[in-house]
Coordinates of C-alpha atoms in Angstrom, one line a residue:
Chain A
X602 CA 23.1 5.6 14.9
X603 CA 26.6 4.9 13.5
X604 CA 25.1 3.3 10.4
X605 CA 22.9 6.3 10.0
X606 CA 25.8 8.7 10.3
X607 CA 27.7 6.6 7.7
X608 CA 24.7 6.8 5.4
X609 CA 24.0 10.5 5.9
X610 CA 27.5 12.0 5.9
X611 CA 27.9 15.7 5.4
X612 CA 29.0 15.3 1.8
X613 CA 25.8 13.5 1.0
X614 CA 23.6 16.0 2.8
X615 CA 25.4 18.8 1.0
X616 CA 25.0 17.2 -2.5
X617 CA 21.4 16.2 -1.6
X618 CA 20.5 19.8 -0.7
X619 CA 22.5 21.6 -3.4
X620 CA 22.8 19.1 -6.2
X621 CA 25.4 20.0 -8.8
X622 CA 24.6 20.1 -12.5
X623 CA 20.9 20.2 -11.8
X624 CA 19.8 21.5 -15.1
X625 CA 18.7 20.6 -18.6
X626 CA 21.5 21.4 -21.1
X627 CA 20.1 22.6 -24.4
X628 CA 22.7 20.8 -26.4
X629 CA 22.2 17.4 -24.8
X630 CA 22.0 14.7 -27.4
X631 CA 21.0 11.8 -25.2
X632 CA 18.6 11.5 -22.3
X633 CA 16.7 9.0 -20.3
X634 CA 14.2 8.9 -17.5
X635 CA 14.9 6.8 -14.4
X636 CA 12.0 5.7 -12.3
X637 CA 11.9 4.1 -8.9
X638 CA 8.4 2.8 -8.8
X639 CA 8.8 1.8 -5.1
X640 CA 9.0 5.4 -4.0
X641 CA 7.7 7.3 -7.0
X642 CA 11.1 9.0 -7.4
X643 CA 12.0 10.0 -10.9
X644 CA 14.9 11.8 -12.5
X645 CA 16.1 12.5 -16.0
X646 CA 19.8 12.3 -17.0
X647 CA 21.0 14.4 -19.9
X648 CA 24.2 13.7 -21.8
X649 CA 26.1 15.5 -24.4
X650 CA 28.2 12.8 -26.1
X651 CA 31.0 14.1 -28.2
X652 CA 33.1 12.3 -30.8
X653 CA 35.0 9.3 -29.7
X654 CA 32.5 8.5 -27.0
X655 CA 33.5 11.4 -24.8
X656 CA 30.9 12.6 -22.2
X657 CA 31.2 16.3 -22.8
X658 CA 28.4 17.3 -20.4
X659 CA 26.2 15.4 -18.0
X660 CA 23.4 16.9 -16.0
X661 CA 20.1 15.8 -14.4
X662 CA 16.7 17.0 -13.2
X663 CA 14.1 15.4 -11.0
X664 CA 13.3 14.7 -7.4
X665 CA 14.2 12.0 -5.0
X666 CA 15.6 11.3 -1.6
X667 CA 18.9 12.6 -0.3
X668 CA 20.7 9.5 -1.4
X669 CA 19.5 9.5 -5.0
X670 CA 20.0 13.2 -5.4
X671 CA 23.5 13.0 -3.9
X672 CA 24.4 10.1 -6.0
X673 CA 23.2 11.8 -9.2
X674 CA 25.0 15.0 -8.3
X675 CA 28.3 13.3 -7.6
X676 CA 27.9 11.2 -10.7
X677 CA 27.7 14.3 -12.9
X678 CA 30.8 15.7 -11.3
X679 CA 32.8 12.6 -11.8
X680 CA 31.6 11.4 -15.2
X681 CA 32.0 14.7 -17.1
X682 CA 35.1 14.5 -19.3
X683 CA 35.3 10.7 -19.2
X684 CA 34.7 8.3 -22.1
X685 CA 31.5 6.3 -22.2
X686 CA 33.6 3.1 -21.5
X687 CA 35.2 4.7 -18.5
X688 CA 31.9 5.8 -17.1
X689 CA 30.3 2.4 -17.6
X690 CA 33.3 0.7 -15.9
X691 CA 33.1 3.1 -13.0
X692 CA 29.4 2.3 -12.5
X693 CA 30.3 -1.4 -12.4
X694 CA 32.8 -0.9 -9.7
X695 CA 30.5 1.5 -7.8
X696 CA 27.7 -1.0 -8.1
X697 CA 29.9 -3.7 -6.6
X698 CA 30.8 -1.4 -3.7
X699 CA 27.2 -0.5 -2.8
X700 CA 26.0 -4.1 -3.0
X701 CA 28.9 -5.3 -0.9
X702 CA 30.5 -7.4 -3.7
X703 CA 33.7 -5.4 -3.4
X704 CA 35.4 -4.2 -0.2
X705 CA 35.7 -0.5 0.4
X706 CA 39.4 -0.7 1.1
X707 CA 39.9 -1.7 -2.5
X708 CA 39.1 1.7 -3.9
X709 CA 42.1 2.3 -6.0
X710 CA 41.4 5.5 -7.9
X711 CA 40.2 9.0 -7.0
X712 CA 36.8 8.7 -8.5
X713 CA 35.9 5.6 -6.5
X714 CA 37.4 7.3 -3.5
X715 CA 34.9 10.1 -3.8
X716 CA 32.0 7.7 -4.2
X717 CA 32.9 5.8 -1.1
X718 CA 30.7 8.1 1.0
X719 CA 27.8 6.4 -0.7
X720 CA 28.9 2.9 0.4
X721 CA 27.0 3.3 3.6
X722 CA 23.9 2.2 1.7
X723 CA 25.0 -1.4 1.8
X724 CA 23.8 -1.5 5.4
X725 CA 20.4 -0.5 4.0
X726 CA 19.5 -2.9 1.2
X727 CA 16.2 -1.1 0.5
X728 CA 18.2 2.0 -0.4
X729 CA 20.7 0.6 -2.8
X730 CA 18.3 1.4 -5.7
X731 CA 18.3 5.0 -4.6
X732 CA 22.1 5.2 -4.8
X733 CA 22.2 3.5 -8.3
X734 CA 19.1 5.1 -10.0
X735 CA 21.1 7.9 -11.6
X736 CA 23.7 5.6 -12.8
X737 CA 21.3 3.1 -14.3
X738 CA 19.6 6.1 -16.0
X739 CA 22.9 7.4 -17.4
X740 CA 23.6 3.9 -18.8
X741 CA 20.2 3.8 -20.4
X742 CA 20.8 7.1 -22.0
X743 CA 24.1 5.8 -23.4
X744 CA 22.3 2.7 -24.7
X745 CA 19.8 4.9 -26.4
X746 CA 16.9 3.8 -24.2
X747 CA 14.4 6.5 -23.1
X748 CA 13.5 5.0 -19.8
X749 CA 14.7 2.7 -17.1
X750 CA 13.1 1.5 -14.0
X751 CA 14.7 0.0 -10.9
X752 CA 12.0 -2.8 -10.7
Chain B
X54 CA -10.7 -16.5 24.7
X55 CA -8.2 -14.2 26.5
X56 CA -9.2 -12.7 29.9
X57 CA -9.4 -9.2 28.4
X58 CA -11.9 -10.4 25.8
X59 CA -14.0 -12.1 28.3
X60 CA -14.1 -8.9 30.4
X61 CA -14.8 -6.7 27.5
X62 CA -17.7 -9.0 26.5
X63 CA -19.2 -8.5 29.9
X64 CA -18.7 -4.7 29.5
X65 CA -16.7 -4.4 32.7
X66 CA -13.4 -3.1 31.3
X67 CA -12.4 0.0 29.5
X68 CA -10.3 -0.3 26.4
X69 CA -7.1 -1.6 28.0
X70 CA -4.5 -1.2 25.3
X71 CA -1.7 -2.9 27.3
X72 CA -3.8 -6.0 27.7
X73 CA -4.7 -5.9 24.0
X74 CA -1.0 -5.7 23.1
X75 CA -0.3 -8.8 25.1
X76 CA -2.4 -10.7 22.6
X77 CA 0.0 -9.7 19.7
X78 CA 3.3 -11.6 20.1
X79 CA 5.2 -9.6 17.5
X80 CA 4.7 -6.4 19.4
X81 CA 7.1 -7.6 22.1
X82 CA 10.0 -7.9 19.7
X83 CA 12.8 -5.4 19.1
X84 CA 13.9 -3.9 15.8
X85 CA 17.5 -2.5 15.6
X86 CA 17.8 -2.9 19.3
X87 CA 14.7 -0.8 20.0
X88 CA 11.1 -1.8 20.9
X89 CA 9.1 -2.1 17.8
X90 CA 6.7 0.8 17.2
X91 CA 4.5 -0.5 14.5
X92 CA 2.7 2.3 12.7
X93 CA 2.0 0.6 9.4
X94 CA -1.3 -1.2 10.0
X95 CA -2.9 0.4 7.0
X96 CA -0.5 -1.7 4.9
X97 CA -1.1 -4.8 6.9
X98 CA -2.1 -5.3 10.5
X99 CA -0.3 -7.6 13.0
X100 CA -2.0 -10.7 14.1
X101 CA -3.3 -11.6 17.6
X102 CA -2.4 -14.9 19.1
X103 CA -6.0 -16.0 18.6
X104 CA -5.6 -15.8 14.9
X105 CA -2.2 -17.4 14.8
X106 CA -3.4 -20.3 16.9
X107 CA -6.5 -20.7 14.9
X108 CA -4.5 -21.1 11.7
X109 CA -2.2 -23.7 13.2
X110 CA -5.1 -25.4 14.9
X111 CA -6.6 -26.0 11.5
X112 CA -3.5 -27.7 10.2
X113 CA -3.1 -29.7 13.5
X114 CA -6.6 -31.0 13.8
X115 CA -9.2 -29.7 11.3
X116 CA -7.6 -29.8 7.9
X117 CA -8.8 -31.4 4.7
X118 CA -10.1 -30.0 1.4
X119 CA -13.5 -28.4 1.6
X120 CA -16.7 -29.2 -0.3
X121 CA -15.4 -32.5 -1.6
X122 CA -15.0 -35.4 0.7
X123 CA -17.5 -37.5 2.5
X124 CA -15.0 -38.2 5.1
X125 CA -15.1 -36.7 8.6
X126 CA -12.2 -34.1 8.3
X127 CA -13.5 -32.8 5.0
X128 CA -16.9 -32.2 6.7
X129 CA -15.2 -30.5 9.7
X130 CA -13.1 -28.3 7.4
X131 CA -16.1 -27.4 5.3
X132 CA -18.3 -26.5 8.2
X133 CA -15.6 -24.3 9.7
X134 CA -14.9 -22.8 6.3
X135 CA -18.6 -22.0 5.8
X136 CA -18.8 -20.7 9.3
X137 CA -16.5 -17.8 8.3
X138 CA -18.9 -16.9 5.5
X139 CA -21.7 -16.7 7.9
X140 CA -19.5 -14.7 10.3
X141 CA -18.6 -12.2 7.6
X142 CA -22.2 -11.8 6.6
X143 CA -23.1 -11.0 10.2
X144 CA -20.0 -8.7 10.5
X145 CA -21.1 -6.5 7.6
X146 CA -24.8 -7.1 8.1
X147 CA -25.3 -8.8 4.8
X148 CA -28.9 -10.1 4.3
X149 CA -27.7 -13.5 3.0
X150 CA -24.5 -15.3 3.6
X151 CA -24.6 -16.6 0.0
X152 CA -23.8 -13.1 -1.1
X153 CA -20.4 -13.4 0.4
X154 CA -17.7 -14.6 -2.0
X155 CA -14.2 -15.6 -0.8
X156 CA -11.4 -14.1 -2.8
X157 CA -7.6 -13.8 -2.3
X158 CA -8.2 -10.3 -1.1
X159 CA -9.8 -7.0 -1.9
X160 CA -7.8 -6.7 -5.2
X161 CA -9.1 -10.0 -6.5
X162 CA -12.7 -9.1 -5.3
X163 CA -12.5 -5.9 -7.4
X164 CA -11.1 -7.7 -10.4
X165 CA -14.0 -10.2 -10.1
X166 CA -16.5 -7.4 -10.3
X167 CA -14.5 -5.7 -13.1
X168 CA -14.5 -8.9 -15.3
X169 CA -17.8 -10.4 -14.4
X170 CA -19.9 -7.3 -14.1
X171 CA -18.3 -4.4 -15.8
X172 CA -16.7 -6.2 -18.8
X173 CA -19.9 -8.2 -19.2
X174 CA -22.7 -5.6 -18.8
X175 CA -21.2 -2.3 -19.7
X176 CA -21.1 -1.1 -23.3
X177 CA -19.1 1.3 -25.4
X178 CA -19.3 4.8 -23.9
X179 CA -20.7 3.7 -20.5
X180 CA -18.9 5.4 -17.7
X181 CA -17.2 4.2 -14.5
X182 CA -16.7 6.8 -11.9
X183 CA -13.8 6.4 -9.5
X184 CA -12.2 9.1 -7.3
X185 CA -8.7 10.6 -7.1
X186 CA -8.4 9.1 -3.7
X187 CA -8.4 5.5 -4.8
X188 CA -5.8 2.8 -4.2
X189 CA -4.4 1.4 -7.4
X190 CA -6.5 -1.7 -6.8
X191 CA -9.6 0.3 -7.3
X192 CA -8.3 1.9 -10.5
X193 CA -6.4 -0.6 -12.5
X194 CA -9.0 -3.4 -12.6
X195 CA -11.5 -0.9 -14.1
X196 CA -9.0 0.1 -16.7
X197 CA -8.6 -3.5 -17.7
X198 CA -12.3 -4.1 -17.9
X199 CA -12.9 -0.8 -19.7
X200 CA -10.4 -1.9 -22.4
X201 CA -12.6 -4.9 -23.0
X202 CA -16.0 -3.3 -23.1
X203 CA -15.2 0.2 -24.3
X204 CA -16.4 1.9 -21.1
X205 CA -14.8 5.2 -20.1
X206 CA -13.3 5.9 -16.7
X207 CA -13.8 9.3 -15.1
X208 CA -12.3 10.5 -11.8
X209 CA -14.0 12.5 -9.2
X210 CA -11.5 15.2 -8.1
X211 CA -10.6 15.8 -4.5
X212 CA -10.5 19.2 -2.8
X213 CA -7.3 20.7 -1.3
X214 CA -8.2 19.2 2.0
X215 CA -8.3 15.7 0.5
X216 CA -12.1 15.3 0.6
X217 CA -14.2 14.3 -2.4
X218 CA -15.3 17.3 -4.4
X219 CA -19.1 16.7 -4.1
X220 CA -20.0 19.5 -6.6
X221 CA -17.8 17.9 -9.2
X222 CA -19.2 14.5 -8.4
X223 CA -22.7 15.8 -9.0
X224 CA -21.6 17.2 -12.3
X225 CA -19.9 13.9 -13.4
X226 CA -22.8 11.7 -12.6
X227 CA -24.9 11.3 -15.7
X228 CA -27.1 9.0 -17.7
X229 CA -24.0 7.1 -18.9
X230 CA -22.7 6.5 -15.4
X231 CA -23.1 2.8 -14.7
X232 CA -20.8 2.2 -11.8
X233 CA -19.3 4.4 -9.0
X234 CA -16.2 2.7 -7.4
X235 CA -15.2 4.5 -4.3
X236 CA -13.1 3.9 -1.2
X237 CA -14.7 3.8 2.3
X238 CA -11.5 5.4 3.6
X239 CA -8.4 6.6 1.8
X240 CA -5.4 4.5 2.5
X241 CA -3.0 7.3 1.6
X242 CA -4.6 10.2 3.6
X243 CA -7.1 8.6 6.0
X244 CA -9.9 10.7 4.6
X245 CA -13.4 9.2 4.9
X246 CA -15.7 10.2 2.0
X247 CA -19.4 10.9 2.8
X248 CA -20.7 7.6 1.4
X249 CA -24.1 8.4 3.0
X250 CA -24.4 11.1 0.3
X251 CA -22.3 9.5 -2.5
X252 CA -24.3 6.2 -2.7
X253 CA -27.8 7.7 -2.9
X254 CA -26.7 10.2 -5.5
X255 CA -25.2 7.3 -7.6
X256 CA -28.5 5.3 -7.3
X257 CA -30.5 8.3 -8.3
X258 CA -28.4 8.5 -11.5
X259 CA -29.1 4.8 -12.1
X260 CA -25.5 3.7 -11.3
X261 CA -24.3 0.8 -9.1
X262 CA -21.8 1.4 -6.3
X263 CA -18.8 -0.6 -5.2
X264 CA -17.2 0.4 -1.9
X265 CA -13.5 -0.5 -1.3
X266 CA -13.8 -1.3 2.4
X267 CA -10.2 -2.3 3.1
X268 CA -9.4 0.5 5.5
X269 CA -13.0 1.4 6.5
X270 CA -13.8 -2.1 7.9
X271 CA -11.0 -1.9 10.4
X272 CA -12.1 1.4 11.9
X273 CA -15.8 1.5 12.2
X274 CA -18.8 -0.8 12.1
X275 CA -19.9 -1.7 8.6
X276 CA -23.5 -2.3 7.6
X277 CA -23.9 -2.9 3.9
X278 CA -27.7 -2.6 4.1
X279 CA -27.7 0.7 5.8
X280 CA -24.9 1.9 3.6
X281 CA -26.9 0.9 0.6
X282 CA -24.0 0.0 -1.7
X283 CA -24.2 -2.8 -4.3
X284 CA -20.7 -4.3 -3.8
X285 CA -18.4 -4.2 -0.9
X286 CA -14.9 -5.6 -0.7
X287 CA -12.3 -6.1 2.0
X288 CA -9.1 -8.0 2.8
X289 CA -8.6 -10.2 5.8
X290 CA -5.0 -9.2 6.5
X291 CA -5.9 -5.6 7.3
X292 CA -8.4 -6.6 9.9
X293 CA -5.9 -8.6 12.0
X294 CA -6.6 -11.7 10.0
X295 CA -4.5 -13.9 7.7
X296 CA -3.1 -12.9 4.4
X297 CA -4.4 -14.5 1.1
X298 CA -8.1 -14.2 1.9
X299 CA -10.6 -11.4 1.4
X300 CA -14.2 -11.2 0.4
X301 CA -16.6 -9.7 -2.0
X302 CA -20.2 -9.0 -0.9
X303 CA -22.6 -8.3 -3.6
X304 CA -26.4 -8.1 -3.9
X305 CA -27.7 -11.6 -4.8
X306 CA -29.6 -10.4 -7.9
X307 CA -26.4 -8.9 -9.3
X308 CA -24.2 -11.9 -8.4
X309 CA -26.7 -14.3 -9.9
X310 CA -26.7 -12.4 -13.2
X311 CA -22.9 -12.4 -13.4
X312 CA -21.0 -15.1 -15.3
X313 CA -18.1 -17.0 -13.7
X314 CA -14.8 -15.3 -14.1
X315 CA -12.4 -18.2 -13.3
X316 CA -13.0 -21.8 -14.2
X317 CA -11.9 -24.8 -12.2
X318 CA -13.0 -27.3 -9.6
X319 CA -15.6 -26.4 -7.0
X320 CA -17.4 -23.8 -9.1
X321 CA -19.1 -26.3 -11.4
X322 CA -22.3 -28.3 -11.4
X323 CA -21.6 -30.6 -14.3
X324 CA -18.6 -30.7 -16.6
X325 CA -18.5 -32.0 -20.2
X326 CA -15.7 -31.8 -22.6
X327 CA -17.3 -29.0 -24.6
X328 CA -19.6 -27.4 -22.1
X329 CA -20.2 -27.2 -18.4
X330 CA -22.8 -25.8 -16.0
X331 CA -22.0 -23.9 -12.9
X332 CA -23.0 -23.9 -9.3
X333 CA -25.0 -21.1 -7.9
X334 CA -23.6 -18.2 -5.9
X335 CA -21.3 -17.9 -4.1
X336 CA -19.5 -21.1 -5.2
X337 CA -19.7 -20.2 -8.9
X338 CA -17.0 -17.5 -8.2
X339 CA -14.8 -19.7 -6.1
X340 CA -12.8 -21.9 -8.5
X341 CA -10.0 -24.1 -7.1
X342 CA -9.0 -25.0 -3.6
X343 CA -9.3 -21.8 -1.5
X344 CA -7.0 -20.6 1.3
X345 CA -8.8 -23.0 3.7
X346 CA -6.9 -22.4 7.0
X347 CA -6.7 -18.6 6.3
X348 CA -10.5 -18.4 5.7
X349 CA -11.2 -20.3 8.9
X350 CA -8.8 -18.2 10.9
X351 CA -10.4 -15.0 9.5
X352 CA -13.4 -15.8 11.6
X353 CA -11.2 -15.6 14.7
X354 CA -9.9 -12.2 13.6
X355 CA -13.5 -10.9 13.2
X356 CA -14.4 -12.4 16.6
X357 CA -11.5 -10.7 18.1
X358 CA -12.4 -7.3 16.7
X359 CA -16.0 -7.7 17.5
X360 CA -15.3 -8.6 21.1
X361 CA -13.3 -5.4 21.5
X362 CA -16.0 -3.6 19.7
X363 CA -15.4 -1.4 16.6
X364 CA -16.9 1.6 18.4
X365 CA -14.3 1.2 21.2
X366 CA -11.6 0.6 18.7
X367 CA -12.6 3.7 16.7
X368 CA -12.6 5.8 19.9
X369 CA -9.1 4.6 20.8
X370 CA -7.8 5.2 17.3
X371 CA -9.3 8.7 17.3
X372 CA -7.5 9.5 20.5
X373 CA -4.2 8.4 18.9
X374 CA -4.9 10.4 15.7
X375 CA -5.7 13.5 17.7
X376 CA -2.6 13.2 19.7
X377 CA -0.5 12.6 16.5
X378 CA -2.0 15.6 14.7
X379 CA -1.4 17.8 17.8
X380 CA 2.2 16.7 18.2
X381 CA 2.9 17.0 14.5
X382 CA 1.4 20.5 14.3
X383 CA 3.7 21.6 17.2
X384 CA 6.7 20.7 15.1
X385 CA 8.2 23.2 12.6
X386 CA 8.0 22.5 9.0
X387 CA 5.4 19.7 9.1
X388 CA 2.7 19.7 6.4
X389 CA -0.2 17.4 6.9
X390 CA -1.5 16.1 3.6
X391 CA -5.3 15.7 3.7
X392 CA -6.6 18.0 6.4
X393 CA -10.3 17.4 6.1
X394 CA -11.7 16.5 9.6
X395 CA -13.5 13.4 8.3
X396 CA -10.4 11.3 8.9
X397 CA -9.5 8.2 10.8
X398 CA -6.4 6.4 12.0
X399 CA -4.1 7.6 9.3
X400 CA -1.9 10.6 9.1
X401 CA 0.1 11.4 5.9
X402 CA 2.7 14.2 6.2
X403 CA 5.8 15.9 4.9
X404 CA 8.8 17.3 6.7
X405 CA 10.3 20.4 5.0
X406 CA 13.5 19.7 3.1
X407 CA 13.7 16.0 4.0
X408 CA 12.5 13.3 1.6
X409 CA 10.1 10.7 3.0
X410 CA 12.4 7.9 2.1
X411 CA 15.2 9.4 4.2
X412 CA 12.7 9.8 7.1
X413 CA 11.6 6.2 6.8
X414 CA 15.1 4.9 6.9
X415 CA 16.1 7.0 9.9
X416 CA 13.0 6.4 12.0
X417 CA 13.3 2.7 11.3
X418 CA 16.6 2.7 13.1
X419 CA 14.6 4.0 16.1
X420 CA 12.3 1.0 15.8
X421 CA 9.5 3.0 14.3
X422 CA 7.9 1.4 11.2
X423 CA 6.1 3.8 9.0
X424 CA 5.2 3.7 5.3
X425 CA 7.0 6.1 3.0
X426 CA 6.2 6.4 -0.7
X427 CA 3.1 6.8 -2.8
X428 CA 1.1 4.2 -0.8
X429 CA -0.2 2.7 -4.1
X430 CA -2.2 5.9 -4.7
X431 CA -0.2 7.8 -7.3
X432 CA -3.2 9.9 -8.4
X433 CA -3.3 11.3 -4.8
X434 CA 0.4 12.1 -5.0
X435 CA -0.1 13.7 -8.4
X436 CA -3.0 15.8 -7.0
X437 CA -0.6 17.4 -4.5
X438 CA 2.3 17.4 -6.9
X439 CA 4.5 15.3 -4.6
X440 CA 6.2 12.0 -5.1
X441 CA 5.7 10.6 -1.6
X442 CA 4.6 11.2 1.9
X443 CA 5.3 9.7 5.3
X444 CA 2.3 7.8 6.5
X445 CA 1.7 6.7 10.1
X446 CA -1.3 4.5 10.5
X447 CA -2.7 3.3 13.8
X448 CA -4.3 0.1 14.8
X449 CA -6.1 -1.1 17.9
X450 CA -2.8 -2.0 19.6
X451 CA -1.0 1.4 19.3
X452 CA -0.4 3.7 22.2
X453 CA 0.1 7.4 22.9
X454 CA 3.7 6.6 23.9
X455 CA 4.2 5.1 20.4
X456 CA 3.0 8.4 18.9
X457 CA 5.5 10.2 21.1
X458 CA 8.2 7.7 19.9
X459 CA 7.3 8.7 16.3
X460 CA 7.7 12.4 17.1
X461 CA 11.0 11.8 18.9
X462 CA 12.3 9.8 15.9
X463 CA 11.3 12.7 13.6
X464 CA 13.2 15.1 15.8
X465 CA 16.2 12.8 15.5
X466 CA 15.8 12.9 11.7
X467 CA 15.8 16.7 11.9
X468 CA 19.1 16.6 13.8
X469 CA 20.8 14.4 11.2
X470 CA 19.6 16.7 8.5
X471 CA 20.4 19.9 10.4

């Protein structure tokens, strides 16, 4: 049960039920669809990229489990206002956290600190893809790809 | 033979699920510190000791390649291998054991028909009818074959309750319909289509019928002659047998007209550098060394199921399904997907506000194994505009207490999401 409470913390349940930035911005200039064929979950990440690689707006739509919705929701809150490079770097660190490559105690900035609530997925290897789907999709949108799949 | 099987054969015992469970070693293990509650038999069934022992017995004392050697072991292995073919023919009441072709599973069996029958005999504009209920394995092979021959695939819609829309089916059947490929039981919803009406209607329209029997064969007696279909496929692993083996049954006159689909050893009569001639059926369709030990042990699985009796198994599973449907309907916020009463051993459902994947993870920590997702039946999910369901599927070893454990684990899921 402890593992489950770690996975389904209040913050995650809240973001999962009331995802932030769950919308389609009309002025988005990049988007990509993310697909998890294993579960049929699908989401679209929209980006409004400004000059100098600044993420001026980031939002998403779609459906998925509490983990994928919460991760997408938190991602939009954290990434807005960052540069593309900062966002990519953050995903790399986050990815290392949820796959257990980096220890949780090493979170050394506020953004990673917020994402630590998602680190519980590393006890549930089948669910790591849920936690990273939105991030992979955002990266694909930045790369100019239309679609990405977790398989 | 175990004591329970011996007793059942003499008709002296009721269906004693606890004694059946004792035949399945894996059911005594724990998962996450809890007793395993295995409710995923529709994906793959667990194996009784009789099957496990049969497979190792082959390797320990009966193993050699089949249909090749003159030496003793090769003859033993060949006889045992062919005995499974005879056993399958009896199990599905096929008129001739040579109509039974071994494949890697039902998917390969369908692919065989797609390439050797559909791609070969159908022409541009001919129609293949499938249904919205189908598993991807009974969709994608037809698409691949249709691309080759120019045939068109049409889907029979299902009604809100998950049953085949028979009026729409009647409309779709036409002079261009050449094949109807339909499941004997939906793996995603458990719905049992009325094959006794579907098959004669197809024949009246001049079409052949393939039945995907993967689920159906584990839950009720199959008689291909009474059913009247032209092809029937199933997988061994879903009927408590080994993985890597399945079978195609087809009418001899159809199989004999079909060209080989894979070339290799075992399927040939005579090979030259530029041209070869092929064996007759069924060997013409069995290129290469087959899954010998698995084929042989499949006979033990069929023997096991037959000794318990499919009617008795069906009654037991119906009791489990009734109990599950009743307990689920007593919970708030549960939606059953596929409510038609013609249903067996499978219940697919949703819990308000909680995604199936989250449910699957949480109940797993209670030791309860269910399938969550689209169940390789995305058209079914699309029909209901959902991405996934939770599916509990029952086998001959499940108990009422396990249904209750599922319900308790769902209540725990509710608490976490409260």
